[in-house]
Amino acid sequence: MGKTFKILSIDGGGIRGIYPAHILRCIEERLQVDLYESFDMIAGTSTGSIIAAGIATGVPAAHIVEMYSEHGAGIFEKKKKFVPSKIQPMLSSVYNSHCLKTVLEGVFQEKRLGEIEKPLLIPSTDIGNGCVHVLKSGYSKEFTRDNNVLVKDAVLASCSAPTYFDPHKLDHYLLADGGLWANNPALTAVIDAQKRLGVNQDDIQILTIGTGHSKTMYGTDMSRSWGLATGWKQKEFINFILSLQSQSAMNYLRLQLRLEQIKRIDFETDLPLPMDDVSTIDDLLTKADHDFTHHSEAIREFIVKERSTGE
C-alpha cells in the first residue's frame, strides 16, 4: 500500500451546517489538528461548501461557526409576502440570497478557485442543461473551466436550494443546490480522487460529517391529500430528497471501501430537522459538542494516524 490519501467531506443541510462546523472547530482547537494540512482533498455541498471552502482557504472553523450564529437569522429572513405561507413557495423562493451573498463576500472576498492549491470539490446542479455541475479548484490540468470562478460564487451556487433561494447565474450556467444529487459529496470525492488523481482505492481514508437525519418524515397515514403544498409539505419534501441522497451515498460508499477507511460523524433524531430554523442553533451546538466529546479519541486516531498505511 502507498501513502494514505485523506478526504474530508461535509454534507448539506442549511443552518444545520453549524453541527459539522463546530465539530471541525473542536478538532482544530481541542485536538490541535491543522485541518488544511491534514487532508489531501476537501468536498462540501450546499452549507457544507461554505465550510469546505473555508478550510481550503485557511479560514478557522471557529470563524465559520460564528458566521452561522451571527448571520443565520439574516440569511433565513423570509421575504415580505402578500400571499399565504403555503402558497408562497409555489410562486417564489422563500428567502432572498442577498444576505448570504454579503456574508460570503466577507469570508472569501475575491479569492478564485484557481488560486486554491488544495483539491476542492463543490457540487452544484446545472438546471439549464439538466445535468450535474461540479466546481473544482485547479488541482488537475484538465480543469480549466473554473479557475477564474470566484469562491463566493461557487459556494452561493451550491447553496441555492429549490424553494429556499433562487438559482445562481454563473458565467453561462444557471446553477442550483448540489444537494439535489450529491448532498453527501463523499462518494463523488472518492471517485474523483481515483479517476482524476490516480489514488489507489485502498489508500483512501475519508472523514465524512453529516448534518443530522430525521427519522420523522411522513408516517403511514394515507388519508391526507398528497398535493405538493399539503401531504408532501413543500420544503419538507426538498429536505426529504436531500436526506435520501446522503443516506444513499453512504450506503454505496460502505460497499466500495472497507469500514476502517470511513469515519462518519452524524446523528439521528425523532424530531423534524428543518434547514432554516435558526432557533435550533444552540441545540445543534450542544449535539455537536456531545458527539465530538464522546468520539474525540476515535477522531484523533483516524485523522492523525501514520500517513503510510503500511506503517
CSV table of C-alpha atoms in Angstrom, one decimal:
chain,number,residue,atom,x,y,z
A,1,MET,CA,0.0,0.0,0.0
A,2,GLY,CA,1.1,3.6,-0.6
A,3,LYS,CA,0.6,6.9,1.2
A,4,THR,CA,-2.7,7.4,2.8
A,5,PHE,CA,-4.9,9.8,0.9
A,6,LYS,CA,-7.2,11.6,3.3
A,7,ILE,CA,-10.5,13.2,2.3
A,8,LEU,CA,-12.8,15.5,4.3
A,9,SER,CA,-16.4,15.6,3.1
A,10,ILE,CA,-19.2,17.7,4.5
A,11,ASP,CA,-23.0,17.3,3.8
A,12,GLY,CA,-25.5,20.0,3.0
A,13,GLY,CA,-28.3,20.9,5.4
A,14,GLY,CA,-28.8,24.7,5.7
A,15,ILE,CA,-28.5,26.1,9.2
A,16,ARG,CA,-27.6,22.6,10.4
A,17,GLY,CA,-24.2,23.2,8.9
A,18,ILE,CA,-23.2,24.6,12.3
A,19,TYR,CA,-23.1,21.0,13.5
A,20,PRO,CA,-20.1,19.9,11.3
A,21,ALA,CA,-18.6,23.4,11.6
A,22,HIS,CA,-18.4,23.0,15.4
A,23,ILE,CA,-17.1,19.5,15.3
A,24,LEU,CA,-14.3,20.8,13.0
A,25,ARG,CA,-13.7,23.6,15.4
A,26,CYS,CA,-13.2,21.1,18.2
A,27,ILE,CA,-10.8,19.1,16.1
A,28,GLU,CA,-8.8,22.3,15.4
A,29,GLU,CA,-8.8,23.7,18.9
A,30,ARG,CA,-9.0,20.7,21.3
A,31,LEU,CA,-7.0,18.2,19.2
A,32,GLN,CA,-4.7,20.9,17.8
A,33,VAL,CA,-5.1,19.5,14.3
A,34,ASP,CA,-4.4,21.6,11.3
A,35,LEU,CA,-7.3,20.7,9.0
A,36,TYR,CA,-5.8,22.2,5.9
A,37,GLU,CA,-2.6,20.2,6.3
A,38,SER,CA,-4.4,17.0,7.5
A,39,PHE,CA,-6.5,16.4,4.4
A,40,ASP,CA,-5.5,15.9,0.7
A,41,MET,CA,-8.9,16.6,-0.7
A,42,ILE,CA,-11.9,18.5,0.7
A,43,ALA,CA,-15.5,18.3,-0.6
A,44,GLY,CA,-18.7,20.1,0.6
A,45,THR,CA,-22.2,20.6,-0.7
A,46,SER,CA,-24.6,23.5,-0.1
A,47,THR,CA,-24.0,24.6,3.5
A,48,GLY,CA,-21.1,22.1,3.6
A,49,SER,CA,-19.5,24.0,0.7
A,50,ILE,CA,-19.2,27.1,2.9
A,51,ILE,CA,-17.2,25.0,5.5
A,52,ALA,CA,-15.2,23.1,2.9
A,53,ALA,CA,-14.2,26.3,1.0
A,54,GLY,CA,-13.4,27.9,4.3
A,55,ILE,CA,-10.9,25.2,5.3
A,56,ALA,CA,-9.4,25.1,1.8
A,57,THR,CA,-8.8,28.9,2.0
A,58,GLY,CA,-7.4,28.9,5.6
A,59,VAL,CA,-10.5,30.2,7.4
A,60,PRO,CA,-10.5,28.9,11.0
A,61,ALA,CA,-13.6,26.7,11.7
A,62,ALA,CA,-14.3,28.9,14.7
A,63,HIS,CA,-15.0,31.8,12.3
A,64,ILE,CA,-17.4,29.6,10.3
A,65,VAL,CA,-19.3,28.7,13.5
A,66,GLU,CA,-19.5,32.4,14.3
A,67,MET,CA,-20.8,33.1,10.9
A,68,TYR,CA,-23.8,30.7,11.4
A,69,SER,CA,-24.5,32.1,14.8
A,70,GLU,CA,-24.3,35.8,13.8
A,71,HIS,CA,-25.8,35.7,10.4
A,72,GLY,CA,-28.1,32.7,10.3
A,73,ALA,CA,-31.2,34.8,11.2
A,74,GLY,CA,-30.4,37.3,8.4
A,75,ILE,CA,-29.8,34.6,5.8
A,76,PHE,CA,-33.1,32.9,6.6
A,77,GLU,CA,-35.2,36.0,7.0
A,78,LYS,CA,-38.3,35.5,4.9
A,79,LYS,CA,-39.2,37.9,2.1
A,80,LYS,CA,-42.2,40.2,2.6
A,81,LYS,CA,-45.1,38.2,1.4
A,82,PHE,CA,-48.6,39.1,0.3
A,83,VAL,CA,-49.9,35.5,-0.1
A,84,PRO,CA,-50.4,32.7,2.5
A,85,SER,CA,-47.2,30.9,3.5
A,86,LYS,CA,-48.2,27.6,2.0
A,87,ILE,CA,-48.7,29.2,-1.4
A,88,GLN,CA,-45.6,31.4,-1.5
A,89,PRO,CA,-43.0,28.7,-2.2
A,90,MET,CA,-45.1,27.7,-5.2
A,91,LEU,CA,-44.8,31.3,-6.5
A,92,SER,CA,-41.2,32.3,-5.5
A,93,SER,CA,-38.3,31.4,-3.3
A,94,VAL,CA,-38.9,31.9,0.4
A,95,TYR,CA,-35.6,33.7,1.0
A,96,ASN,CA,-33.6,36.4,-0.7
A,97,SER,CA,-29.9,35.4,-1.2
A,98,HIS,CA,-28.7,39.0,-0.7
A,99,CYS,CA,-27.6,38.4,2.9
A,100,LEU,CA,-25.9,35.1,2.2
A,101,LYS,CA,-24.1,36.7,-0.7
A,102,THR,CA,-22.9,39.5,1.5
A,103,VAL,CA,-21.7,37.1,4.2
A,104,LEU,CA,-19.8,35.0,1.6
A,105,GLU,CA,-18.2,38.1,0.2
A,106,GLY,CA,-16.9,38.9,3.7
A,107,VAL,CA,-15.5,35.5,4.1
A,108,PHE,CA,-14.0,34.7,0.7
A,109,GLN,CA,-13.5,38.2,-0.8
A,110,GLU,CA,-12.1,38.0,-4.3
A,111,LYS,CA,-10.5,34.6,-3.9
A,112,ARG,CA,-10.8,32.4,-7.1
A,113,LEU,CA,-11.0,28.6,-7.3
A,114,GLY,CA,-7.8,28.5,-9.5
A,115,GLU,CA,-5.8,30.1,-6.6
A,116,ILE,CA,-6.6,27.2,-4.2
A,117,GLU,CA,-3.9,24.6,-4.2
A,118,LYS,CA,-5.8,22.0,-2.2
A,119,PRO,CA,-8.2,19.8,-4.2
A,120,LEU,CA,-11.6,21.2,-3.5
A,121,LEU,CA,-14.9,19.9,-4.9
A,122,ILE,CA,-18.2,21.9,-4.7
A,123,PRO,CA,-21.2,20.1,-6.3
A,124,SER,CA,-24.0,22.1,-7.8
A,125,THR,CA,-26.7,21.4,-10.4
A,126,ASP,CA,-26.9,22.8,-13.9
A,127,ILE,CA,-30.6,23.4,-14.3
A,128,GLY,CA,-30.2,25.0,-17.7
A,129,ASN,CA,-28.7,21.8,-19.2
A,130,GLY,CA,-30.3,19.4,-16.8
A,131,CYS,CA,-27.1,17.8,-15.5
A,132,VAL,CA,-24.6,17.8,-12.6
A,133,HIS,CA,-22.0,20.5,-12.3
A,134,VAL,CA,-19.0,20.1,-10.0
A,135,LEU,CA,-17.0,23.2,-9.3
A,136,LYS,CA,-13.3,22.4,-8.7
A,137,SER,CA,-10.1,24.1,-7.7
A,138,GLY,CA,-7.3,23.8,-10.2
A,139,TYR,CA,-5.8,20.5,-9.0
A,140,SER,CA,-5.8,18.9,-12.4
A,141,LYS,CA,-4.5,20.2,-15.7
A,142,GLU,CA,-7.8,19.0,-17.2
A,143,PHE,CA,-9.7,21.6,-15.1
A,144,THR,CA,-9.7,25.0,-16.9
A,145,ARG,CA,-13.4,26.0,-16.7
A,146,ASP,CA,-13.5,27.0,-13.0
A,147,ASN,CA,-10.1,28.7,-12.5
A,148,ASN,CA,-11.5,32.2,-12.7
A,149,VAL,CA,-14.7,31.4,-10.8
A,150,LEU,CA,-14.9,33.3,-7.5
A,151,VAL,CA,-15.1,31.1,-4.5
A,152,LYS,CA,-18.1,33.1,-3.2
A,153,ASP,CA,-20.0,32.4,-6.4
A,154,ALA,CA,-19.2,28.7,-6.4
A,155,VAL,CA,-20.5,28.4,-2.8
A,156,LEU,CA,-23.6,30.5,-3.5
A,157,ALA,CA,-24.5,28.3,-6.4
A,158,SER,CA,-24.1,25.1,-4.3
A,159,CYS,CA,-26.3,26.7,-1.6
A,160,SER,CA,-29.2,27.6,-3.9
A,161,ALA,CA,-31.7,25.0,-2.7
A,162,PRO,CA,-35.0,25.0,-4.7
A,163,THR,CA,-37.8,26.9,-3.0
A,164,TYR,CA,-35.3,28.3,-0.5
A,165,PHE,CA,-33.2,30.5,-2.8
A,166,ASP,CA,-33.3,31.4,-6.4
A,167,PRO,CA,-30.8,29.7,-8.7
A,168,HIS,CA,-27.4,31.5,-9.2
A,169,LYS,CA,-26.2,32.6,-12.6
A,170,LEU,CA,-22.5,31.8,-13.0
A,171,ASP,CA,-21.0,32.7,-16.4
A,172,HIS,CA,-23.0,30.7,-18.9
A,173,TYR,CA,-24.6,28.4,-16.4
A,174,LEU,CA,-27.8,28.7,-14.2
A,175,LEU,CA,-26.9,26.7,-11.1
A,176,ALA,CA,-28.8,25.3,-8.1
A,177,ASP,CA,-28.1,23.3,-5.0
A,178,GLY,CA,-25.7,20.4,-5.4
A,179,GLY,CA,-27.7,18.5,-2.8
A,180,LEU,CA,-30.2,17.5,-5.4
A,181,TRP,CA,-27.7,14.8,-6.5
A,182,ALA,CA,-24.8,15.0,-4.1
A,183,ASN,CA,-26.0,16.3,-0.7
A,184,ASN,CA,-23.3,14.0,0.7
A,185,PRO,CA,-20.3,14.5,-1.6
A,186,ALA,CA,-18.2,11.7,-0.1
A,187,LEU,CA,-18.8,9.3,-2.9
A,188,THR,CA,-18.1,12.0,-5.5
A,189,ALA,CA,-14.8,12.9,-3.8
A,190,VAL,CA,-13.7,9.2,-3.6
A,191,ILE,CA,-14.4,8.6,-7.2
A,192,ASP,CA,-12.7,11.8,-8.3
A,193,ALA,CA,-9.6,11.0,-6.2
A,194,GLN,CA,-9.3,7.7,-8.0
A,195,LYS,CA,-10.1,8.8,-11.6
A,196,ARG,CA,-8.5,12.3,-11.6
A,197,LEU,CA,-5.6,11.9,-9.3
A,198,GLY,CA,-4.8,8.2,-9.7
A,199,VAL,CA,-5.2,7.4,-6.0
A,200,ASN,CA,-5.4,3.7,-5.1
A,201,GLN,CA,-8.8,2.9,-3.6
A,202,ASP,CA,-7.1,1.0,-0.7
A,203,ASP,CA,-5.1,4.1,0.2
A,204,ILE,CA,-8.2,6.3,0.8
A,205,GLN,CA,-9.4,7.4,4.2
A,206,ILE,CA,-12.4,9.6,4.4
A,207,LEU,CA,-13.9,11.7,7.3
A,208,THR,CA,-17.5,12.4,6.3
A,209,ILE,CA,-19.6,14.7,8.5
A,210,GLY,CA,-23.4,14.9,8.2
A,211,THR,CA,-25.9,17.5,9.4
A,212,GLY,CA,-28.4,15.1,11.0
A,213,HIS,CA,-31.0,12.7,9.9
A,214,SER,CA,-34.6,12.8,11.0
A,215,LYS,CA,-36.5,9.6,11.4
A,216,THR,CA,-39.7,11.5,11.3
A,217,MET,CA,-41.0,12.2,7.8
A,218,TYR,CA,-44.5,11.3,6.6
A,219,GLY,CA,-45.7,8.4,8.6
A,220,THR,CA,-48.2,5.9,7.1
A,221,ASP,CA,-51.4,8.0,7.1
A,222,MET,CA,-53.0,7.6,3.7
A,223,SER,CA,-56.0,9.8,4.5
A,224,ARG,CA,-54.2,13.0,3.7
A,225,SER,CA,-54.2,14.9,0.4
A,226,TRP,CA,-50.9,14.3,-1.3
A,227,GLY,CA,-50.5,17.6,-3.1
A,228,LEU,CA,-47.2,19.4,-3.0
A,229,ALA,CA,-48.5,22.0,-0.6
A,230,THR,CA,-50.4,19.5,1.6
A,231,GLY,CA,-49.2,15.9,2.0
A,232,TRP,CA,-45.7,16.5,0.7
A,233,LYS,CA,-45.3,19.7,2.6
A,234,GLN,CA,-43.1,21.6,0.1
A,235,LYS,CA,-39.9,22.4,2.0
A,236,GLU,CA,-40.1,19.1,3.9
A,237,PHE,CA,-40.2,17.4,0.5
A,238,ILE,CA,-36.9,19.0,-0.5
A,239,ASN,CA,-35.3,18.1,2.8
A,240,PHE,CA,-36.5,14.5,2.4
A,241,ILE,CA,-34.8,14.3,-1.0
A,242,LEU,CA,-31.6,15.7,0.3
A,243,SER,CA,-31.7,13.3,3.3
A,244,LEU,CA,-32.3,10.3,1.0
A,245,GLN,CA,-29.3,11.3,-1.2
A,246,SER,CA,-27.0,11.5,1.9
A,247,GLN,CA,-28.1,8.0,3.1
A,248,SER,CA,-27.7,6.5,-0.4
A,249,ALA,CA,-24.2,7.9,-0.8
A,250,MET,CA,-23.1,6.4,2.5
A,251,ASN,CA,-24.6,3.0,1.6
A,252,TYR,CA,-22.7,2.9,-1.7
A,253,LEU,CA,-19.5,4.2,-0.1
A,254,ARG,CA,-19.6,1.4,2.5
A,255,LEU,CA,-19.9,-1.1,-0.3
A,256,GLN,CA,-16.9,0.4,-2.1
A,257,LEU,CA,-14.5,0.9,0.8
A,258,ARG,CA,-13.6,-1.1,3.8
A,259,LEU,CA,-15.3,0.0,7.0
A,260,GLU,CA,-12.0,1.1,8.6
A,261,GLN,CA,-11.4,3.5,5.7
A,262,ILE,CA,-14.5,5.5,6.6
A,263,LYS,CA,-15.3,7.7,9.7
A,264,ARG,CA,-18.8,9.0,9.6
A,265,ILE,CA,-20.0,11.6,12.2
A,266,ASP,CA,-23.7,12.3,12.1
A,267,PHE,CA,-26.8,12.0,14.3
A,268,GLU,CA,-30.4,10.7,14.2
A,269,THR,CA,-33.4,12.2,15.8
A,270,ASP,CA,-37.1,11.6,16.1
A,271,LEU,CA,-37.7,15.3,15.7
A,272,PRO,CA,-38.1,17.2,12.4
A,273,LEU,CA,-34.8,18.8,11.2
A,274,PRO,CA,-35.7,21.8,9.1
A,275,MET,CA,-32.9,23.5,7.2
A,276,ASP,CA,-33.9,27.1,8.0
A,277,ASP,CA,-34.9,27.1,11.7
A,278,VAL,CA,-32.3,29.3,13.4
A,279,SER,CA,-33.9,28.6,16.8
A,280,THR,CA,-32.2,25.2,16.7
A,281,ILE,CA,-28.6,26.6,16.6
A,282,ASP,CA,-28.0,26.2,20.4
A,283,ASP,CA,-29.3,22.6,20.3
A,284,LEU,CA,-27.1,21.8,17.3
A,285,LEU,CA,-24.0,23.2,19.0
A,286,THR,CA,-24.8,21.1,22.1
A,287,LYS,CA,-25.3,18.0,20.0
A,288,ALA,CA,-22.1,18.6,18.1
A,289,ASP,CA,-20.1,19.2,21.3
A,290,HIS,CA,-21.5,16.0,22.8
A,291,ASP,CA,-20.8,13.9,19.7
A,292,PHE,CA,-17.2,15.2,19.5
A,293,THR,CA,-16.5,14.6,23.2
A,294,HIS,CA,-17.7,11.0,23.0
A,295,HIS,CA,-15.8,10.3,19.8
A,296,SER,CA,-12.7,12.5,20.2
A,297,GLU,CA,-10.2,9.7,20.6
A,298,ALA,CA,-11.5,7.8,17.6
A,299,ILE,CA,-11.5,11.0,15.6
A,300,ARG,CA,-7.9,11.8,16.7
A,301,GLU,CA,-6.8,8.3,15.8
A,302,PHE,CA,-8.5,8.4,12.4
A,303,ILE,CA,-7.0,11.8,11.4
A,304,VAL,CA,-3.5,11.7,12.8
A,305,LYS,CA,-2.6,8.0,12.2
A,306,GLU,CA,0.5,7.4,10.2
A,307,ARG,CA,0.2,8.7,6.6
A,308,SER,CA,1.6,5.4,5.3
A,309,THR,CA,-1.0,2.6,5.7
A,310,GLY,CA,1.8,0.1,5.7
A,311,GLU,CA,3.2,1.5,9.0
